CSV table of C-alpha atoms in Angstrom, one decimal:
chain,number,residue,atom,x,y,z
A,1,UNK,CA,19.4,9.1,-16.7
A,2,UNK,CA,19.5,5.7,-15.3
A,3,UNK,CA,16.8,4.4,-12.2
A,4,UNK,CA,18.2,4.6,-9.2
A,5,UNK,CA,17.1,3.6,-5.7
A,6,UNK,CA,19.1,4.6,-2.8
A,7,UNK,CA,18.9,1.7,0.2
A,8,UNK,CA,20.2,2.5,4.5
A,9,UNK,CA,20.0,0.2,7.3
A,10,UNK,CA,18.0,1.4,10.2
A,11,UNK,CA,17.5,-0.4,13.2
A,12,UNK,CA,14.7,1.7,15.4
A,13,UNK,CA,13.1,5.0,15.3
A,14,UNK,CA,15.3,6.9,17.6
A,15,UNK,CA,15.5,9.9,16.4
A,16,UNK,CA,18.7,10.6,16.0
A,17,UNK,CA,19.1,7.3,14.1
A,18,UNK,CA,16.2,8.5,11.7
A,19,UNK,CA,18.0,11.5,11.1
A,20,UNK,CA,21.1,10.5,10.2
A,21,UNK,CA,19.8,7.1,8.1
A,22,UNK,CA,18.0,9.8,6.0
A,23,UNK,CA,21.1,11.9,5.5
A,24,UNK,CA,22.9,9.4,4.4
A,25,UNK,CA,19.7,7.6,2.4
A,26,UNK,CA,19.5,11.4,0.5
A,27,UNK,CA,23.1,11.7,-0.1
A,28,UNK,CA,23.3,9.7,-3.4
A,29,UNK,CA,20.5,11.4,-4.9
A,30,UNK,CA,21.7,14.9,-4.6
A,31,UNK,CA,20.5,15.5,-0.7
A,32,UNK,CA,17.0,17.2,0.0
A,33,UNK,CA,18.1,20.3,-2.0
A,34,UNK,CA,18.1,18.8,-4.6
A,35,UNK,CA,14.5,18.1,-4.5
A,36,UNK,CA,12.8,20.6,-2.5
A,37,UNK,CA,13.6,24.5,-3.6
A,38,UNK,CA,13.0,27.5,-1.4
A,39,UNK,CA,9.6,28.7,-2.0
A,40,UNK,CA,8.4,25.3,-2.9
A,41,UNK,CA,4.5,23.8,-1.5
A,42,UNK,CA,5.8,20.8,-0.7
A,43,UNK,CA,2.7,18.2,0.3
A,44,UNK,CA,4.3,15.1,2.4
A,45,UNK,CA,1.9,12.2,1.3
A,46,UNK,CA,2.3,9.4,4.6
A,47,UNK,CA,0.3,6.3,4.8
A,48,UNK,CA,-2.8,7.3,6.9
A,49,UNK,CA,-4.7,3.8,6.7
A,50,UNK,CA,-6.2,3.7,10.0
A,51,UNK,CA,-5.4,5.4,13.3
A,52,UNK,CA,-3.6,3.0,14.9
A,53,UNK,CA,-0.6,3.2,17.6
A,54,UNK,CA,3.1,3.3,15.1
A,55,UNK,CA,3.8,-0.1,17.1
A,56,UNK,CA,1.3,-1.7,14.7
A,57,UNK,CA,3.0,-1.1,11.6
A,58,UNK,CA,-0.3,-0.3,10.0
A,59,UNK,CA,1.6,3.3,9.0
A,60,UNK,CA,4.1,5.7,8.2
A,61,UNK,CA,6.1,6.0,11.5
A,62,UNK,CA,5.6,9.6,12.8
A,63,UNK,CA,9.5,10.1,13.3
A,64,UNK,CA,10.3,9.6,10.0
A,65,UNK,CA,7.6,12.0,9.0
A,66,UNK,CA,9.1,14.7,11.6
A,67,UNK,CA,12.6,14.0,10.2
A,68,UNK,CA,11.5,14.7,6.8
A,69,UNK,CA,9.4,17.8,7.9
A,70,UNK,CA,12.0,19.7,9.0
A,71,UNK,CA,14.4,18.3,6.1
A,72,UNK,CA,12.0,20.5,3.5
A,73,UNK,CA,11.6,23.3,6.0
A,74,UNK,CA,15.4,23.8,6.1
A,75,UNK,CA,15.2,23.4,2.1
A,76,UNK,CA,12.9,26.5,2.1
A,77,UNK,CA,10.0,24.6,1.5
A,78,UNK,CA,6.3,24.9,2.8
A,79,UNK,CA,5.3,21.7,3.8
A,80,UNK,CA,1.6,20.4,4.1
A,81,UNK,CA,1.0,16.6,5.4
A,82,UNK,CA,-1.7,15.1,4.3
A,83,UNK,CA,-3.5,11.6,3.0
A,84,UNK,CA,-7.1,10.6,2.8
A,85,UNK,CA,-7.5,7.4,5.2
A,86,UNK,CA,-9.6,4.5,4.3
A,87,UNK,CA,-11.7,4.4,7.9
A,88,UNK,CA,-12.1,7.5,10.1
A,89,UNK,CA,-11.5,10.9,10.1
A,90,UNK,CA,-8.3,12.4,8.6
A,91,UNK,CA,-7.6,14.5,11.3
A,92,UNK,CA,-8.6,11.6,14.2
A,93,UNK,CA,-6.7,8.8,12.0
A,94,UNK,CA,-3.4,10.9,11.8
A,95,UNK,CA,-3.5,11.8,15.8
A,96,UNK,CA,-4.1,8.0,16.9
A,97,UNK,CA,-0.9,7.2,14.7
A,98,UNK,CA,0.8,10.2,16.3
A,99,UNK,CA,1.3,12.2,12.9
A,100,UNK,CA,-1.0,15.2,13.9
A,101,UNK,CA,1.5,15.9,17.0
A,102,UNK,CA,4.3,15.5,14.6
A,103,UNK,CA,2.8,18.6,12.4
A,104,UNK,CA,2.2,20.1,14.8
A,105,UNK,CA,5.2,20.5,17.0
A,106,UNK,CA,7.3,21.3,13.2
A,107,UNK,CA,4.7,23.7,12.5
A,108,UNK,CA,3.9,22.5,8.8
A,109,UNK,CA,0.0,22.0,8.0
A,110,UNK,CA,-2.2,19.2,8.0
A,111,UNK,CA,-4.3,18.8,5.1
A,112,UNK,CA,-7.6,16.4,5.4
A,113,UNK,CA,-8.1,16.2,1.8
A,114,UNK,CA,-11.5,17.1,1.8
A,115,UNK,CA,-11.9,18.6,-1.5
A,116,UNK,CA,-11.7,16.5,-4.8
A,117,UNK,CA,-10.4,18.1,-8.1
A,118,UNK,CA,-11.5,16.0,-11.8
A,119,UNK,CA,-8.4,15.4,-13.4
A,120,UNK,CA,-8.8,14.5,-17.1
A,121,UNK,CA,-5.8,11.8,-18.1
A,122,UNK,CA,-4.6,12.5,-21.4
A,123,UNK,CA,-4.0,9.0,-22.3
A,124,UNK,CA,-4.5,5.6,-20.6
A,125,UNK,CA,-7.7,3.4,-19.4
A,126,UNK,CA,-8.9,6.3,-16.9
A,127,UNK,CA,-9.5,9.2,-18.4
A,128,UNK,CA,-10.7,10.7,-15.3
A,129,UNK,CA,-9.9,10.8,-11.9
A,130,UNK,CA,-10.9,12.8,-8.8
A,131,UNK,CA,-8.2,13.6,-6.1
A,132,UNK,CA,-7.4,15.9,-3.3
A,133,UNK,CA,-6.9,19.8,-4.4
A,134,UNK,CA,-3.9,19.5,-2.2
A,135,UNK,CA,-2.5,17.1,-4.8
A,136,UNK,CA,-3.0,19.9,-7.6
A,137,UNK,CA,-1.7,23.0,-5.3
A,138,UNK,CA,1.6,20.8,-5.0
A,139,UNK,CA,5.1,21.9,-6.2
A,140,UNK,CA,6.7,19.0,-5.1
A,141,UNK,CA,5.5,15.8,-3.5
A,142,UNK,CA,7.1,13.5,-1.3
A,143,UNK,CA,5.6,10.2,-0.6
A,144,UNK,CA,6.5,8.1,2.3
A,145,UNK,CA,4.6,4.7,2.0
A,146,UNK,CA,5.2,1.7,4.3
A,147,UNK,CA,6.1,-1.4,3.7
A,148,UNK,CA,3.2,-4.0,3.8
A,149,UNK,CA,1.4,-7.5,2.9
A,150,UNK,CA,-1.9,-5.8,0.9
A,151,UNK,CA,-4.8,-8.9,0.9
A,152,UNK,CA,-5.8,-7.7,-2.6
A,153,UNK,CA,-2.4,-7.0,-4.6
A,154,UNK,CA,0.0,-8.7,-2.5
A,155,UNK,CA,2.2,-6.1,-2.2
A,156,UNK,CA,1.3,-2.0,-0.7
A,157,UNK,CA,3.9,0.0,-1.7
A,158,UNK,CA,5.1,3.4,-3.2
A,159,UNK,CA,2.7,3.4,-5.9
A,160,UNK,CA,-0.3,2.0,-3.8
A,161,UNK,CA,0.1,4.5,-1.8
A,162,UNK,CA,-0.5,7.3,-4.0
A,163,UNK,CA,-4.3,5.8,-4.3
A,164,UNK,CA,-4.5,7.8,-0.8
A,165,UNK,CA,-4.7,11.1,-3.0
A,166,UNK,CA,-8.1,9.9,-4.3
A,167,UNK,CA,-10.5,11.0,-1.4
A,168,UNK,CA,-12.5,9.2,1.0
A,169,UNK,CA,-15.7,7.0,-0.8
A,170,UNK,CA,-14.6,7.1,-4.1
A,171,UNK,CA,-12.0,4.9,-3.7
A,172,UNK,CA,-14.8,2.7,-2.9
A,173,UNK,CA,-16.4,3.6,-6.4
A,174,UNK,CA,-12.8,2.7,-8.5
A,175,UNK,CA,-12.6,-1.0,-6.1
A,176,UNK,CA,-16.1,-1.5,-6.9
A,177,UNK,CA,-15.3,-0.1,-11.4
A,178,UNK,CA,-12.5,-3.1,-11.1
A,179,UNK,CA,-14.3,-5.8,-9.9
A,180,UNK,CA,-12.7,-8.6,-9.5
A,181,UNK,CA,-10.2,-7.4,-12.4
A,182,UNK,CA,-7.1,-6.9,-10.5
A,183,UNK,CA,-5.0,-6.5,-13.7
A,184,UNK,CA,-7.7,-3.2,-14.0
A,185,UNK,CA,-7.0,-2.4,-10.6
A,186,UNK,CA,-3.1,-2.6,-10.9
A,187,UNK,CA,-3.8,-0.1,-14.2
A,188,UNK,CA,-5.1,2.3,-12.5
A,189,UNK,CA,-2.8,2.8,-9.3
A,190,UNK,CA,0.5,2.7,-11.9
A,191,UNK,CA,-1.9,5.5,-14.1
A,192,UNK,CA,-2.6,7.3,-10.9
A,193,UNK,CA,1.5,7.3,-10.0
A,194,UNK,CA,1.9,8.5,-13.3
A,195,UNK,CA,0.0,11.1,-13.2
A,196,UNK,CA,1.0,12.6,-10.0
A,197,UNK,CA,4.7,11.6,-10.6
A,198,UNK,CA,6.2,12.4,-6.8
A,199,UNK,CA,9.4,14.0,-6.7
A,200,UNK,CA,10.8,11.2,-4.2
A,201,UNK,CA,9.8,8.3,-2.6
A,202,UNK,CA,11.1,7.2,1.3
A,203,UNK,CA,9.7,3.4,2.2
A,204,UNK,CA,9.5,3.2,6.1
A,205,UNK,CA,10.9,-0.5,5.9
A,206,UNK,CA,12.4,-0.1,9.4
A,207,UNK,CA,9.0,-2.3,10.6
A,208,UNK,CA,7.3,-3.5,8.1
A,209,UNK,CA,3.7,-5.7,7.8
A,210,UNK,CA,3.7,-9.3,6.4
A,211,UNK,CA,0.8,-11.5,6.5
A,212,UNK,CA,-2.5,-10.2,6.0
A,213,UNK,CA,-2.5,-6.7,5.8
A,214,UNK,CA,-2.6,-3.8,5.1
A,215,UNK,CA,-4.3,-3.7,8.1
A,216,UNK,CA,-4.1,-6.6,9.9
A,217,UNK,CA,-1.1,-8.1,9.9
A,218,UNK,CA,1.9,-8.7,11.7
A,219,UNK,CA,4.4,-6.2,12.5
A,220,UNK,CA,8.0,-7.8,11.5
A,221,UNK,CA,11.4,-6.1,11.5
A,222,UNK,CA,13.6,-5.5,8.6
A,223,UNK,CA,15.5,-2.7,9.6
A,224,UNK,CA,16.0,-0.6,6.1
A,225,UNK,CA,15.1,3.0,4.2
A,226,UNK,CA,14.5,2.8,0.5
A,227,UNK,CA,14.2,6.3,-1.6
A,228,UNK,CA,13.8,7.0,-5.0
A,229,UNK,CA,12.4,9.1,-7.4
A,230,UNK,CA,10.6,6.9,-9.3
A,231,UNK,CA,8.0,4.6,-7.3
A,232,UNK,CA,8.3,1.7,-9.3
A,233,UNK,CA,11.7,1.0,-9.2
A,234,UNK,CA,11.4,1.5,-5.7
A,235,UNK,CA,8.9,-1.3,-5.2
A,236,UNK,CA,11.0,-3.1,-7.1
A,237,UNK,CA,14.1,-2.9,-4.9
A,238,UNK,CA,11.2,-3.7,-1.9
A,239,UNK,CA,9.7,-6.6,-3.0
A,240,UNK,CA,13.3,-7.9,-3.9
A,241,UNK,CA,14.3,-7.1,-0.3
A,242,UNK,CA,11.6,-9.4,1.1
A,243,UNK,CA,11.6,-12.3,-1.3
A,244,UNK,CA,8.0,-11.4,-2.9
A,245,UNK,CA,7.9,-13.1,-6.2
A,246,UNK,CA,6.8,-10.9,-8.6
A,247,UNK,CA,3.9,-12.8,-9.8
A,248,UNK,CA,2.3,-11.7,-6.7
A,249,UNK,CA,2.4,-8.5,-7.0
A,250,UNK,CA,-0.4,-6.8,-9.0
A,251,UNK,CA,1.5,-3.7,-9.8
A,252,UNK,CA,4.4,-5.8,-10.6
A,253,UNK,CA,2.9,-8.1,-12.8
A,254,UNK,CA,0.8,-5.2,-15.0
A,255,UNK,CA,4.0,-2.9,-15.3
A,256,UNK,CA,6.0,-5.7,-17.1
A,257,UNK,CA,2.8,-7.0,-19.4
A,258,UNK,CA,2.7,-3.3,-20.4
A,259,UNK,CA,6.4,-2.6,-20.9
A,260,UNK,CA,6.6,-0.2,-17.9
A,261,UNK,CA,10.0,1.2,-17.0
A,262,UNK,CA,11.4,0.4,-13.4
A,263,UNK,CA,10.1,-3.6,-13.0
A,264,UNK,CA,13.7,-5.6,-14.0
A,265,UNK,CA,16.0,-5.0,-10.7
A,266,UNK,CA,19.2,-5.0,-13.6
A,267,UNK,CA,18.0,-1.8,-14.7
A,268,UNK,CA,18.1,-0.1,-11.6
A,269,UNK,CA,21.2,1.7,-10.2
A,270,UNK,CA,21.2,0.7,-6.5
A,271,UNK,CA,22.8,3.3,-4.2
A,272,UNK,CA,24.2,3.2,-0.6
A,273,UNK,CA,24.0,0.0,1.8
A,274,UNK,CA,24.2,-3.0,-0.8
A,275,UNK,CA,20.7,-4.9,-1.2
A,276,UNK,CA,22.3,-8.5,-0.2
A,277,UNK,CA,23.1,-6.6,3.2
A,278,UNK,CA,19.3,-5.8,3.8
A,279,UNK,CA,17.3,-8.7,2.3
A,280,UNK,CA,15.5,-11.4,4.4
A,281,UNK,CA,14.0,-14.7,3.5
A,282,UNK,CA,11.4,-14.4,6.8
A,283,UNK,CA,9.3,-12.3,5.6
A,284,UNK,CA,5.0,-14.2,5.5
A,285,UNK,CA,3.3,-13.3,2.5
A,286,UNK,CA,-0.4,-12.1,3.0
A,287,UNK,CA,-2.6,-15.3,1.7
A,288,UNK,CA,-3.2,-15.4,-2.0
A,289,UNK,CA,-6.9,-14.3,-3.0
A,290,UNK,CA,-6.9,-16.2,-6.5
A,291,UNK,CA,-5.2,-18.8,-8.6
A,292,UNK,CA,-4.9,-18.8,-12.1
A,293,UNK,CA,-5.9,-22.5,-13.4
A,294,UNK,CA,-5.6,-21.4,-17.2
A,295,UNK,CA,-9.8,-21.8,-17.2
A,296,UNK,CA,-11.7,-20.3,-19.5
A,297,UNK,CA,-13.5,-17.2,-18.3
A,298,UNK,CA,-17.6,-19.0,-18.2
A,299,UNK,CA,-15.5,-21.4,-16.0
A,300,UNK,CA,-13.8,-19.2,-13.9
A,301,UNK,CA,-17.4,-17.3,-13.5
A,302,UNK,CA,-19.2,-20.3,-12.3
A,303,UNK,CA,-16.2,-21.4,-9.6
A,304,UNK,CA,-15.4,-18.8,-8.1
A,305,UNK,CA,-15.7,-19.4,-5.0
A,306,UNK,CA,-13.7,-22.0,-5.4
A,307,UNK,CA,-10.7,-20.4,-6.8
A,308,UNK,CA,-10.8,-17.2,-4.8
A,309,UNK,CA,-10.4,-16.2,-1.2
A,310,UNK,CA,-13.4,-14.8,0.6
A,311,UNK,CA,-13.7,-12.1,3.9
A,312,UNK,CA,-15.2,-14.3,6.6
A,313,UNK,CA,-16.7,-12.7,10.0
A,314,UNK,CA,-14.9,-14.1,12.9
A,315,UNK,CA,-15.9,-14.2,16.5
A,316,UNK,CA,-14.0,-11.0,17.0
A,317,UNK,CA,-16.0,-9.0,15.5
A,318,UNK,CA,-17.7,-6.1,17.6
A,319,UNK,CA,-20.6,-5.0,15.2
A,320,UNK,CA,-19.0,-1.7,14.7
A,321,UNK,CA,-20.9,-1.5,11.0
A,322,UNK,CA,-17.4,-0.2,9.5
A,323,UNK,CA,-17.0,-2.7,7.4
A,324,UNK,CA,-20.8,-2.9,6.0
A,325,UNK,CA,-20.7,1.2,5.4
A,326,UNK,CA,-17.6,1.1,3.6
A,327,UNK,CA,-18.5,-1.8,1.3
A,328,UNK,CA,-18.3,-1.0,-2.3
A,329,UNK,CA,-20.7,-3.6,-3.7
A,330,UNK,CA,-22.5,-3.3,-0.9
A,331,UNK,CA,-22.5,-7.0,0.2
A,332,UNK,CA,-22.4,-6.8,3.5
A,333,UNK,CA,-25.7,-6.1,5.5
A,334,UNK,CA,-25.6,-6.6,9.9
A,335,UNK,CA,-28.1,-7.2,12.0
A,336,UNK,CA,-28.6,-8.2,15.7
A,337,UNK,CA,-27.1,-11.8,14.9
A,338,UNK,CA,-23.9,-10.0,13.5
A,339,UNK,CA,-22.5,-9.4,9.6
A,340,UNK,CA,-24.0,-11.3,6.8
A,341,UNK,CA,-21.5,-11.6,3.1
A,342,UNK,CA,-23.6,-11.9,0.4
A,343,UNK,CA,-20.7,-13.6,-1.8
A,344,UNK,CA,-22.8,-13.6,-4.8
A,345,UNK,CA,-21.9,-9.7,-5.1
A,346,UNK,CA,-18.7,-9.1,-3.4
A,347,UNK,CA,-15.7,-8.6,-5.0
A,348,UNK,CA,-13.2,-9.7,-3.3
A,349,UNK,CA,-11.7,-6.4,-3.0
A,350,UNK,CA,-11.1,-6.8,0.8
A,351,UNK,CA,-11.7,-3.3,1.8
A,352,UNK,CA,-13.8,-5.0,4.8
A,353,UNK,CA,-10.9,-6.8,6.4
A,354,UNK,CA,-8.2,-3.6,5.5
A,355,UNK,CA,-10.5,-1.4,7.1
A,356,UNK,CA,-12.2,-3.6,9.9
A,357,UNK,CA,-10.5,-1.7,13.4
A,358,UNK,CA,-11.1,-5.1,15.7
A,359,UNK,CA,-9.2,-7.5,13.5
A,360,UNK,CA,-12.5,-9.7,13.0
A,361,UNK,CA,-12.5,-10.5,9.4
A,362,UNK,CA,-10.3,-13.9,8.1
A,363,UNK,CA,-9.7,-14.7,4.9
A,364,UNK,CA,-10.9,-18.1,4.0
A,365,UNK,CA,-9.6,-19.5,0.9
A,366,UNK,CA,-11.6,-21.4,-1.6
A,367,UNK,CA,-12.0,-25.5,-2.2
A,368,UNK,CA,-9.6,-25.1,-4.8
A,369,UNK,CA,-7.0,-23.0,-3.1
A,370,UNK,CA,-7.1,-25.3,0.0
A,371,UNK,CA,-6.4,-28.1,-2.2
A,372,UNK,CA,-3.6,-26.4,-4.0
A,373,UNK,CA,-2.2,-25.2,-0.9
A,374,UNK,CA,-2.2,-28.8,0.9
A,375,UNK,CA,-1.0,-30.2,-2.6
A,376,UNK,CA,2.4,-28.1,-2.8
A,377,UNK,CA,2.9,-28.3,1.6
A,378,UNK,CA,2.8,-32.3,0.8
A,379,UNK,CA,5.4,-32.1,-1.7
A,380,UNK,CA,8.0,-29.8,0.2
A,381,UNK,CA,7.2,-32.1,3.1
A,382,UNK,CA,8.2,-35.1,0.9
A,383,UNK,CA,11.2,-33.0,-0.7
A,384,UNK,CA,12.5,-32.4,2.8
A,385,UNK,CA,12.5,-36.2,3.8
C-alpha cells in the first residue's frame, strides 16, 4: 500500500468550515469509519504545550479538536483527550487553550496522563520507555499536532508530538540522556512514533508558528489540513508546504540516514487539494542552534559556544522559576538579581525558552554562527545588486 497524505485548504476556524475541511480532508482515506470502529477507546492526542489562548498558535486549535470529537463519537467510538504538557497542569493547560470546554461540551473524557506504564522496545536504541497508561488502554489513536518552528529540531510535527505521551519530568530525563546529540534525540521521537503507530494524523496548519517556537513564536497563516496515517510522510508533505529544507529538520535528516520509510515526497501519494495550491515561501524558520563545520569532535567540544546557539535571559523575564525547575541539566539557578545559565552544563535543549510563559528567553547565537550568518546575508546582498 502506497503513503498517502491527504491535503484541504482552510481559511479560519469557523466551525462549519472546520467541519466540512475535515470531511472532505477524510474522504480519500476511507472517511472516519474507516479508522474508528464502534466500540473503539479512541484517545485524541492534541498538542497541549502550554495553556495559552488558540490566538497564539502555541496549540491544537480547540475547534478542530471538537470537530474531530464528535467525528469518532458518531463512529461509535469512546473518545478520551488527552497529552502531557511541558509547563502546568494538564487539566489548567488544556482549559487556558480552551480544549477542557471542548471535552466537555462533547462529553468525551479528559485524560491528564498522570500514570506512566514501562514499555520494553523490542528493537531499536531505547529499549525502554515510560508513557501514559492512556497510551496502552488505546484502541485507536488519533493525533492532531500543530504546525510549528521547534528551537531544538527545527521542525515540531506529527511525530514530535507523540513525545507528549511520555509524561511530565521525564521528558526532562530523555532531553538531558541526549545531550547535545540531536541525531539521538531525533532516534528516539521516530522510535517513540513507531512504537505507538497512531491510526491517523490531522496537522492544524490553518495557523501555524514560524520563528522561534514551539512556544514563542509568531503566529503566521497558512490556511491548510494535512492527514495521514503515517506521521512521517505527513511531516514530510508539511515541511514541503513551508519551504523547510530538510537538513533542518532533525526527524528528517535521521529517518533518511537510517532508511526510514515516508522522508522522499515522490513516494508519497498526495490526496485532495494539490500541494502547489497550499505551499508558501513566507514562512521564518526558528534560528538555527548549531552548524556543522566538518570539525573533529575534541574540536567541536572545546568551541562550542561558538558554534551553537545559547538561551539568554532577557529583560522580560518575570522570575517565575519555570524555567530553572524544569531544567534538565540543571543549569539554571535564580536569585534576587534574576536567572543565571551556567553554559558549561546546559544542553542546548531549549526546554527553558519552549516552556518560559513570559517570552523572556532569546536565543543568542554563537561567534561562529554570527559570522556565518553575516557571511551568507553579504553575499545575497551582493547577489541581489
Amino acid at each position: 500500500m502506497s503513503l498517502c497524505v491527504s491535503m484541504q485548504a482552510l481559511p479560519d476556524y469557523h466551525p462549519s468550515h472546520v467541519e466540512g475541511a475535515l470531511q472532505l480532508l477524510l474522504e480519500p482515506l476511507g472517511g472516519i469509519a474507516h479508522f474508528v470502529k464502534p466500540g473503539h477507546n479512541v484517545l485524541i492526542k492534541p498538542n497541549l504545550l502550554a495553556g495559552k489562548s488558540p490566538v497564539k498558535a502555541v496549540t491544537t486549535h480547540p475547534e478542530i479538536v471538537r470537530q474531530l470529537i464528535q467525528l469518532a463519537q458518531r463512529a461509535g467510538g469512546s473518545v478520551v483527550v488527552g497529552d502531557s504538557p511541558g509547563l502546568g497542569k494538564p487539566e489548567s493547560v488544556a482549559r487556558k487553550c480552551g480544549i477542557m470546554q471542548v471535552v466537555e461540551e462533547t462529553g468525551a473524557r479528559f485524560a491528564s496522563f498522570q500514570e506512566s506504564v514501562p514499555v520494553n522496545l523490542a528493537t531499536g536504541t531505547f529499549h525502554q520507555l515510560e508513557v501514559a497508561r492512556e497510551a496502552l488502554e488505546a484502541d485507536v489513536i488519533i493525533n492532531l499536532p500543530k504546525l510549528k518552528t521547534h528551537q531544538m529540531m527545527g521542525y515540531t510535527g506529527a511525530v514530535k508530538n507523540l513525545f507528549g505521551l511520555v509524561v511530565g519530568m521525564r521528558k526532562a530525563r530523555l532531553h538531558l540522556q541526549a545531550g547535545t546529540d540531536k541525531a539521538f534525540f531525533a532516534l528516539m521521537l521516530l522510535e517513540l512514533a513507531e512504537r505507538f503507530k497512531p491510526a491517523l494524523s490531522i496537522m492544524d496548519a490553518v495557523v501555524g508558528m514560524e520563528g522561534n517556537g514551539p512556544g514563542s513564536g509568531d503566529p503566521v497563516q497558512l490556511g491548510a489540513l494535512l492527514a495521514s496515517s503515517h506521521p512521517m510522510a505527513l511531516d514530510t508533505v508539511a515541511t514541503a508546504m513551508v519551504n523547510l529544507p530538510e537538513q533542518s529538520v532533525w526527524t528528517q535528516r535521521v529517518a533518511r540516514q537510517t532508511g526510514r520509510q515516508g522522508v522522499d515526497l515522490a513516494e508519497i501519494e498526495l490526496l485532495g487539494v494539490p500541494l502547489a495550491n497550499l505551499k508558501t515561501t513566507r514562512f521564518r524558520p526558528a534560528k538555527s542552534s548549531d552548524v556543522n563545520f566538518g570539525l573533529p569532535r575534541p574540536v567541536k567540544n572545546l568551541i562550542k559556544n561558538a558554534i551553537s546557539a545559547q538561551p539568554e535571559i532577557t529583560l522580560d523575564c518575570q522570575l517565575c522559576g519555570h524555567c530553572v525547575t524544569h531544567c534538565p541539566p540543571q543549569a539554571m539557578t535564580m536569585s534576587k538579581r534574576g536567572v543565571t545559565i551556567d553554559y558549561a552544563r546546559c544542553i542546548r535543549c531549549f526546554c527553558c525558552q519552549e516552556l518560559c510563559p513570559h517570552a523572556a528567553i532569546a536565543t543568542r547565537q554563537g561567534v561562529l554562527l554570527r559570522l556565518s550568518d553575516f557571511i551568507h546575508g553579504h553575499r545575497r546582498q551582493r547577489n541581489e545588486l
